[in-house]
mmCIF file of C-alpha atoms in Angstrom:
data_model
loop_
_atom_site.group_PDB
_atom_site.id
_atom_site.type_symbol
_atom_site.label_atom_id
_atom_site.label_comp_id
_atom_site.label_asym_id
_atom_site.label_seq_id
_atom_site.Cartn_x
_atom_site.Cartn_y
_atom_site.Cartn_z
ATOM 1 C CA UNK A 24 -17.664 -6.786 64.676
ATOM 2 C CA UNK A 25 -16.491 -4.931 67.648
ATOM 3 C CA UNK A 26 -17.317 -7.762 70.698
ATOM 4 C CA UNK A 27 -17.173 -6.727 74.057
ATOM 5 C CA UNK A 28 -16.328 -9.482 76.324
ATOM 6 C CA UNK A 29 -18.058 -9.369 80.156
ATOM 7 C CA UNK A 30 -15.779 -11.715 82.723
ATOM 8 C CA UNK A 31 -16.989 -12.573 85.833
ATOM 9 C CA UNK A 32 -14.593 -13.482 88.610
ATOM 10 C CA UNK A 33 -14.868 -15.056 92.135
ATOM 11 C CA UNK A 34 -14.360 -13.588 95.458
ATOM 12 C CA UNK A 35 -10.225 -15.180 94.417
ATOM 13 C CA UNK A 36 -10.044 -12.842 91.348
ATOM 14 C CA UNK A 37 -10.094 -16.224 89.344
ATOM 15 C CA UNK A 38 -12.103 -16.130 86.180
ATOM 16 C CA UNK A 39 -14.923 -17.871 86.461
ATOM 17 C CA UNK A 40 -16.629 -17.541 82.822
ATOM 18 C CA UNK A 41 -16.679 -14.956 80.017
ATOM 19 C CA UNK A 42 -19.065 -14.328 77.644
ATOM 20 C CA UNK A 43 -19.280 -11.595 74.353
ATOM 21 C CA UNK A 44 -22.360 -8.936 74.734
ATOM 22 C CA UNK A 45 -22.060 -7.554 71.565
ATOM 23 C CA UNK A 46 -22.153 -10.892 69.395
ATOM 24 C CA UNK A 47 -23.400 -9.150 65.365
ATOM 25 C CA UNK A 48 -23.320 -10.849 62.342
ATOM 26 C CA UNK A 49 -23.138 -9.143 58.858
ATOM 27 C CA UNK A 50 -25.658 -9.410 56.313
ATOM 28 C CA UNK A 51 -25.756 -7.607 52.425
ATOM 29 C CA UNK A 52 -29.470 -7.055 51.807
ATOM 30 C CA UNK A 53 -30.699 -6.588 48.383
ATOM 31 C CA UNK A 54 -34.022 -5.945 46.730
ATOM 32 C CA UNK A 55 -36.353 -8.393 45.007
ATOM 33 C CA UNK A 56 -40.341 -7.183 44.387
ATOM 34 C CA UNK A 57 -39.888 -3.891 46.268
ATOM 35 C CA UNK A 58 -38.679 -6.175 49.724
ATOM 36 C CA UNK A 59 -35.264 -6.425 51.533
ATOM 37 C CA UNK A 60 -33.749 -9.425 51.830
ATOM 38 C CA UNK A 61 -30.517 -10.366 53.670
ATOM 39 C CA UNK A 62 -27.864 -13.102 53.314
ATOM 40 C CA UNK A 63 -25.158 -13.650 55.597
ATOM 41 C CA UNK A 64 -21.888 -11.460 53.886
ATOM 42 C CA UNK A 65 -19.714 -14.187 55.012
ATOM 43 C CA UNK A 66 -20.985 -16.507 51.998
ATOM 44 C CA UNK A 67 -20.871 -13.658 49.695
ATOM 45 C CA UNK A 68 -17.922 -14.298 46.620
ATOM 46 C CA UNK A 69 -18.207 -11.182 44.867
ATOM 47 C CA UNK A 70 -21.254 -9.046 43.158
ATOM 48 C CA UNK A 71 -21.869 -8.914 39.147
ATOM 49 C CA UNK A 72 -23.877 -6.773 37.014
ATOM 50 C CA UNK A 73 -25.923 -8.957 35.195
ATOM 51 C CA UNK A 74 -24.837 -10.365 31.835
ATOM 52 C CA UNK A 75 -26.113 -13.257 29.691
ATOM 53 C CA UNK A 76 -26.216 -16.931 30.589
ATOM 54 C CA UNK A 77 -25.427 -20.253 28.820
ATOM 55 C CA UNK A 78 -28.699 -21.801 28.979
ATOM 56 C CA UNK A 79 -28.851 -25.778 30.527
ATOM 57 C CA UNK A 80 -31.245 -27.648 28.718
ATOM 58 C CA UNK A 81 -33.695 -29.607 31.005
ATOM 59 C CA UNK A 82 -32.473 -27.302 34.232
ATOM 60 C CA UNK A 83 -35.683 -26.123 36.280
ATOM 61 C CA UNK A 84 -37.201 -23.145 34.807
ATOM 62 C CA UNK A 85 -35.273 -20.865 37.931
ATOM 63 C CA UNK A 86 -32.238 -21.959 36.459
ATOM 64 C CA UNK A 87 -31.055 -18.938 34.142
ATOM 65 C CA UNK A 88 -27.949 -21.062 32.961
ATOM 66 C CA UNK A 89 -24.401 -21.143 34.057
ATOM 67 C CA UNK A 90 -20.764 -18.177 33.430
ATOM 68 C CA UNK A 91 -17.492 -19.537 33.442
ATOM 69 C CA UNK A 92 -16.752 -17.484 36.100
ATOM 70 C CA UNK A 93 -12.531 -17.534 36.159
ATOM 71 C CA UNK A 94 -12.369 -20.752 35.076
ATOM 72 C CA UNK A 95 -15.194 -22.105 37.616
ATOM 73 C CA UNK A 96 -18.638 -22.583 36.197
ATOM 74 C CA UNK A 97 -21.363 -20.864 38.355
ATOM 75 C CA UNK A 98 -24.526 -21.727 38.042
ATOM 76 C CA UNK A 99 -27.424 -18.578 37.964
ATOM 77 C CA UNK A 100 -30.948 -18.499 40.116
ATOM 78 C CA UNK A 101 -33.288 -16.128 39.161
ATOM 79 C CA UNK A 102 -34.318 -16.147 42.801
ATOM 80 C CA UNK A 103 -37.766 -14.178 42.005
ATOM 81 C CA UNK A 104 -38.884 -17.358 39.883
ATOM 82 C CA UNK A 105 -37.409 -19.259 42.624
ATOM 83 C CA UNK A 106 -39.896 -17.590 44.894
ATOM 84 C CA UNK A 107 -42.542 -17.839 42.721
ATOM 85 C CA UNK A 108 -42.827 -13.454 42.063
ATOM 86 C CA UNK A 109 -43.654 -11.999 38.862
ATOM 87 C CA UNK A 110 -40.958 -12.170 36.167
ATOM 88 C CA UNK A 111 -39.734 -8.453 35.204
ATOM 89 C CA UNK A 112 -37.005 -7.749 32.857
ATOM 90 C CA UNK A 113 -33.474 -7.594 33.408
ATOM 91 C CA UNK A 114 -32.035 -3.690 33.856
ATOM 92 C CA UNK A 115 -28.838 -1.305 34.697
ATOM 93 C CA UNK A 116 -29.604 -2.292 38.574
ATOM 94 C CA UNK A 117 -29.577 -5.846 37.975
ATOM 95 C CA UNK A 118 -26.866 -8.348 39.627
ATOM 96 C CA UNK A 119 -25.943 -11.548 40.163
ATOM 97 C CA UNK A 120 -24.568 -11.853 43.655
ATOM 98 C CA UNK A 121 -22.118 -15.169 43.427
ATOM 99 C CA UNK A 122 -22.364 -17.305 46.654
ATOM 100 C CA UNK A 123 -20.800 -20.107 48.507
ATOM 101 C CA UNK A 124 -23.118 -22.315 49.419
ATOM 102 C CA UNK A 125 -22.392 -25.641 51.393
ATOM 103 C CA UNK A 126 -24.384 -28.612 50.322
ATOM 104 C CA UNK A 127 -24.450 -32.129 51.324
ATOM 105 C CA UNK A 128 -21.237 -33.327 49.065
ATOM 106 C CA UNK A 129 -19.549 -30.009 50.796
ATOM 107 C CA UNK A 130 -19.787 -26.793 49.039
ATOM 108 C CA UNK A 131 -20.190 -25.252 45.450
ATOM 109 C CA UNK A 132 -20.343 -21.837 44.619
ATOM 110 C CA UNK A 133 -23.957 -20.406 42.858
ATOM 111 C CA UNK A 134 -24.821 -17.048 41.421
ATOM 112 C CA UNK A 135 -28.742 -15.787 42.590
ATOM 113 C CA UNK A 136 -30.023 -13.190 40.203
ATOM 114 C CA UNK A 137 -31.360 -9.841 42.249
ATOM 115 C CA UNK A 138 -33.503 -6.910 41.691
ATOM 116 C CA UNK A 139 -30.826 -4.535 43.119
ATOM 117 C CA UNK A 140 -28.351 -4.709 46.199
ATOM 118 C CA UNK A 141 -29.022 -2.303 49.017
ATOM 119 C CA UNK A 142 -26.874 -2.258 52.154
ATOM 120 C CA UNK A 143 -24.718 -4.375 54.643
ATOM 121 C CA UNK A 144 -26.254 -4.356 58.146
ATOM 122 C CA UNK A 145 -24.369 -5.824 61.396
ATOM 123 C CA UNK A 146 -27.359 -7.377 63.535
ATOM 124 C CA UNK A 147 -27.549 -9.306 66.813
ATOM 125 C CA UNK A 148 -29.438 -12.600 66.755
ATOM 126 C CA UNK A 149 -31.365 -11.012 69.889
ATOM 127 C CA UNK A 150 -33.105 -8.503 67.239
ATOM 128 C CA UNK A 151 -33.966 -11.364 64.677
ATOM 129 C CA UNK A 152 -37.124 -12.974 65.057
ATOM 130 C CA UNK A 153 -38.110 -16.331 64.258
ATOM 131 C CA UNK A 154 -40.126 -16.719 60.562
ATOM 132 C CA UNK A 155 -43.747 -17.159 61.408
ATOM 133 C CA UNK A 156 -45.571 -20.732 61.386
ATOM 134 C CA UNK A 157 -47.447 -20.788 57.936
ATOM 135 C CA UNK A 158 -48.005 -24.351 58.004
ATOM 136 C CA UNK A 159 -47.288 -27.585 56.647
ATOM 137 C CA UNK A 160 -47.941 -26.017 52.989
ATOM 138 C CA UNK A 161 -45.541 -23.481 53.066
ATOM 139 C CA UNK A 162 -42.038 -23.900 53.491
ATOM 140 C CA UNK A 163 -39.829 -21.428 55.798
ATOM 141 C CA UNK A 164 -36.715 -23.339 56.207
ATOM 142 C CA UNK A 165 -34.889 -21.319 54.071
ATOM 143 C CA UNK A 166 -35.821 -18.172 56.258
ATOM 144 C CA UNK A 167 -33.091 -17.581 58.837
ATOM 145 C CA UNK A 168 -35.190 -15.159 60.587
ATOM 146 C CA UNK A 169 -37.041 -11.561 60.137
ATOM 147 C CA UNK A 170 -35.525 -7.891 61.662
ATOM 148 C CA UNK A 171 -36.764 -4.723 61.693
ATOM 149 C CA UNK A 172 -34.040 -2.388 60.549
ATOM 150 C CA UNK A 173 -34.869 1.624 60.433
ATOM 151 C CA UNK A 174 -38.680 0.869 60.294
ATOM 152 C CA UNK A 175 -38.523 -1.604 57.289
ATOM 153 C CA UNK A 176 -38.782 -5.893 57.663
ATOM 154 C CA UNK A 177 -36.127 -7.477 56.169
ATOM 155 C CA UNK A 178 -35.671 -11.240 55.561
ATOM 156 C CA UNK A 179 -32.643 -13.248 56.208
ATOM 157 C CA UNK A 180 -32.204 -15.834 54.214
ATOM 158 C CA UNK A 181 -30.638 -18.919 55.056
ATOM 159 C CA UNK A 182 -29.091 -19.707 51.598
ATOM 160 C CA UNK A 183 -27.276 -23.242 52.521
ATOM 161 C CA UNK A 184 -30.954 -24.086 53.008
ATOM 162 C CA UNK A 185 -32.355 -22.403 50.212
ATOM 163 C CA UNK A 186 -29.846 -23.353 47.472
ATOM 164 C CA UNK A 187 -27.959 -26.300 48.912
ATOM 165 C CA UNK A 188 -30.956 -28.571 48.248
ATOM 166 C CA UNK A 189 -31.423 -27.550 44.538
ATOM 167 C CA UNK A 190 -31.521 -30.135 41.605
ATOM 168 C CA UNK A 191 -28.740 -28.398 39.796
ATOM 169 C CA UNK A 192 -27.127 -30.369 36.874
ATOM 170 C CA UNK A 193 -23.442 -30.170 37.147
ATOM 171 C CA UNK A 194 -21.566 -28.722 33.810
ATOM 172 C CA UNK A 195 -18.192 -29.134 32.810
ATOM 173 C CA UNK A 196 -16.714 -26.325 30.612
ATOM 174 C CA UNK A 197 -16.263 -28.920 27.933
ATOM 175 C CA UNK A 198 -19.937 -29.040 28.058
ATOM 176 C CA UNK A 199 -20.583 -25.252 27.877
ATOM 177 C CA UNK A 200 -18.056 -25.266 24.744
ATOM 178 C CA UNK A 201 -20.453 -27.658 22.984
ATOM 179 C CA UNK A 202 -23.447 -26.083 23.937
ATOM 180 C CA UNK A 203 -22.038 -23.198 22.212
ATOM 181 C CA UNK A 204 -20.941 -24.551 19.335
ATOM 182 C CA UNK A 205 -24.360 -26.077 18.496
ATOM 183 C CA UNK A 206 -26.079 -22.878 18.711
#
């Protein structure tokens, strides 16, 4: 983020105000049902290739399961079921892109489940546009706002929105242990 800075001074050469012109945000984009979709990079922990889950019995169907990732257990959204898009198997372009997300008891780190990453764009909030009004039906909230980058819509997600809401049972690793034991 290179910011320039414009100052404006009196007719004393004291500063009067400043303010940055060049004010760009990072997002990593990835792929899910042949769209782009964008999350701020600042929330991003690290990105996985995909590899099995430990399933949580009575977890919403989005829910793949939960890794011990390092001694912290993640839990996994496939976030095409969360959207409601057609299932499609797992492949070599899979990953799980591991997220800190801040919820209301303060913040908890998630893994989402993607079709493929793509790129990292810098954009101004002056080229995103607001996500359209569909109604009381359909909820936006989670949409941080649409851009056009290189002739292509992507979506920015707002994933404190998206994920911080989400009836997630919490698992110990004690828990996971038995799980796997009973299997």
């Amino acid at each position: 983020m290179g910011a320039a800075e414009e100052r404006i001074y009196d007719s004393n050469d004291v500063e009067i105000t400043s303010k940055d012109n060049d004010q760009t945000d990072q997002y990593l984009t990835f792929i899910m049902a042949s769209e782009e979709y964008g999350v701020d990079i600042l929330s991003v922990q690290e990105i996985r290739g995909w590899e099995s889950v430990t399933p949580i019995p009575n977890s919403p169907p989005h829910v793949k399961g939960v890794i011990n990732l390092r001694g912290t257990i993640v839990p996994i959204v496939d976030l095409r079921q969360r959207f409601g898009l057609k299932n499609v198997e797992y492949g070599p372009l899979t990953v799980v892109i591991v997220l800190k997300v801040a919820t209301a008891k303060g913040s908890r780190i998630m893994g989402i489940v993607v079709d493929a990453v793509s790129d990292v764009y810098s954009l101004s909030a002056e080229e995103m546009k607001s996500a359209p009004d569909l109604g009381d039906h359909v909820n936006t909230l989670y949409i941080k706002g649409l851009v056009n980058v290189n002739n292509k819509m992507v979506i920015l997600l707002d994933i404190n929105e998206l994920l911080g809401s989400d009836s997630i049972p919490e698992v110990s690793i004690s828990a996971i242990k038995e799980l796997k034991d009973a299997r």
